[in-house]
Amino acid sequence: MRHDAVNSGLSTIPAAYHGDRPWSFTTGAGLFITPVVDGSGMIYFGSADHNFYALTARGKLCWKLQTGNIIDAAAALDSAQRTVTIGSADDNLYHLSTSPRARRRVAWRYHATLPPVPGQLVDW
């Protein structure tokens, strides 16, 4: 994540502008994550506003899921790009369908039951 041990964010892949238009998307609170982009350009990320978002390559909201607390880590997209797994500070791990038309967005949820480790800097 973020390219190297010092999180420089640099890439060995040169950037290329294809004439598309820049866009922005506003969330209800800050972003403390690295977005995940699938092969079709769909963008997945969580926010401190407690929501997990799926945006089209043009920056339009496709779907979102509200969790019980902030999301401050990158998601994990499966190799078939059919599901994405996220952790939330509500102590849950969510496994979600990426299908825009999913009737059930949450495939499963796992609630962490162990208490925080003594000396842990952050206790969600």
Short mmCIF file of C-alpha atoms in Angstrom, two decimals:
data_model
loop_
_atom_site.label_atom_id
_atom_site.label_comp_id
_atom_site.label_asym_id
_atom_site.label_seq_id
_atom_site.Cartn_x
_atom_site.Cartn_y
_atom_site.Cartn_z
CA MET A 1 0.00 0.00 0.00
CA ARG A 2 1.26 3.50 -0.88
CA HIS A 3 4.13 1.96 -2.91
CA ASP A 4 7.01 1.61 -0.45
CA ALA A 5 8.08 1.47 3.21
CA VAL A 6 7.97 5.26 3.55
CA ASN A 7 4.51 5.53 1.93
CA SER A 8 5.76 7.80 -0.85
CA GLY A 9 2.77 6.99 -3.04
CA LEU A 10 5.07 6.90 -6.07
CA SER A 11 4.48 4.42 -8.86
CA THR A 12 6.70 2.92 -11.52
CA ILE A 13 3.74 3.19 -13.92
CA PRO A 14 3.75 6.52 -15.77
CA ALA A 15 0.56 8.55 -15.54
CA ALA A 16 -1.35 9.08 -18.76
CA TYR A 17 -4.09 11.57 -19.49
CA HIS A 18 -6.69 10.20 -21.90
CA GLY A 19 -8.76 13.36 -22.34
CA ASP A 20 -11.26 12.37 -19.67
CA ARG A 21 -12.56 15.03 -17.30
CA PRO A 22 -11.37 15.35 -13.71
CA TRP A 23 -14.08 14.89 -11.10
CA SER A 24 -14.57 15.00 -7.36
CA PHE A 25 -16.94 13.31 -4.93
CA THR A 26 -17.92 14.76 -1.57
CA THR A 27 -18.41 12.56 1.49
CA GLY A 28 -19.81 13.59 4.87
CA ALA A 29 -16.40 13.43 6.60
CA GLY A 30 -12.71 12.88 5.90
CA LEU A 31 -10.98 10.09 3.99
CA PHE A 32 -8.14 8.20 5.68
CA ILE A 33 -7.87 5.31 3.23
CA THR A 34 -6.46 4.19 -0.08
CA PRO A 35 -9.20 3.58 -2.66
CA VAL A 36 -9.41 0.26 -4.51
CA VAL A 37 -10.12 0.28 -8.25
CA ASP A 38 -11.39 -2.78 -10.14
CA GLY A 39 -10.75 -3.71 -13.78
CA SER A 40 -13.76 -1.76 -15.05
CA GLY A 41 -12.70 1.40 -13.20
CA MET A 42 -15.21 1.10 -10.33
CA ILE A 43 -13.74 2.80 -7.24
CA TYR A 44 -14.32 1.47 -3.70
CA PHE A 45 -13.48 3.35 -0.50
CA GLY A 46 -14.65 4.04 3.03
CA SER A 47 -15.01 7.32 4.87
CA ALA A 48 -15.05 8.75 8.38
CA ASP A 49 -18.75 9.43 7.71
CA HIS A 50 -19.29 5.66 8.40
CA ASN A 51 -20.13 4.88 4.75
CA PHE A 52 -18.46 2.58 2.24
CA TYR A 53 -18.82 3.88 -1.32
CA ALA A 54 -18.74 2.40 -4.82
CA LEU A 55 -18.27 5.02 -7.54
CA THR A 56 -18.22 4.61 -11.31
CA ALA A 57 -15.06 5.50 -13.22
CA ARG A 58 -16.70 8.89 -13.91
CA GLY A 59 -17.17 9.59 -10.19
CA LYS A 60 -20.90 8.90 -9.91
CA LEU A 61 -22.28 7.07 -6.87
CA CYS A 62 -23.21 3.50 -7.78
CA TRP A 63 -24.03 2.33 -4.23
CA LYS A 64 -23.04 2.88 -0.62
CA LEU A 65 -23.34 0.99 2.66
CA GLN A 66 -23.53 2.61 6.07
CA THR A 67 -21.58 0.95 8.90
CA GLY A 68 -21.62 1.80 12.59
CA ASN A 69 -18.36 3.76 12.68
CA ILE A 70 -15.51 5.13 10.56
CA ILE A 71 -13.74 3.14 7.86
CA ASP A 72 -10.04 3.99 7.81
CA ALA A 73 -8.40 1.13 5.93
CA ALA A 74 -8.32 -0.01 2.32
CA ALA A 75 -10.77 -2.65 1.16
CA ALA A 76 -9.82 -6.05 -0.28
CA LEU A 77 -11.32 -6.91 -3.68
CA ASP A 78 -11.55 -10.60 -4.62
CA SER A 79 -9.86 -11.78 -7.82
CA ALA A 80 -13.19 -12.17 -9.65
CA GLN A 81 -14.16 -8.62 -8.54
CA ARG A 82 -17.54 -9.88 -7.31
CA THR A 83 -17.00 -9.12 -3.64
CA VAL A 84 -15.13 -6.61 -1.53
CA THR A 85 -14.24 -6.97 2.15
CA ILE A 86 -13.92 -4.02 4.52
CA GLY A 87 -13.29 -3.43 8.19
CA SER A 88 -15.12 -0.76 10.15
CA ALA A 89 -14.39 0.75 13.54
CA ASP A 90 -17.75 -0.69 14.63
CA ASP A 91 -15.76 -3.93 15.25
CA ASN A 92 -17.22 -5.62 12.16
CA LEU A 93 -15.68 -7.08 9.04
CA TYR A 94 -18.10 -6.79 6.09
CA HIS A 95 -18.05 -8.98 2.98
CA LEU A 96 -20.04 -7.16 0.29
CA SER A 97 -21.38 -7.90 -3.16
CA THR A 98 -20.01 -5.48 -5.75
CA SER A 99 -22.99 -5.97 -8.07
CA PRO A 100 -24.76 -2.65 -8.63
CA ARG A 101 -28.11 -4.49 -8.52
CA ALA A 102 -27.44 -6.69 -5.48
CA ARG A 103 -30.59 -7.34 -3.46
CA ARG A 104 -28.45 -8.18 -0.44
CA ARG A 105 -25.32 -6.01 -0.29
CA VAL A 106 -23.86 -7.69 2.84
CA ALA A 107 -22.96 -11.32 2.07
CA TRP A 108 -21.72 -11.79 5.64
CA ARG A 109 -20.54 -9.83 8.63
CA TYR A 110 -18.04 -10.90 11.28
CA HIS A 111 -18.05 -9.19 14.67
CA ALA A 112 -14.69 -9.15 16.44
CA THR A 113 -15.21 -10.31 20.01
CA LEU A 114 -11.75 -9.96 21.56
CA PRO A 115 -11.13 -6.85 23.69
CA PRO A 116 -8.41 -4.39 22.59
CA VAL A 117 -4.83 -5.33 23.43
CA PRO A 118 -3.42 -3.47 26.48
CA GLY A 119 -1.29 -0.54 25.32
CA GLN A 120 -3.05 -0.32 21.97
CA LEU A 121 -2.94 3.27 20.75
CA VAL A 122 -6.38 3.27 19.14
CA ASP A 123 -9.43 1.55 20.61
CA TRP A 124 -12.33 1.69 18.19
#
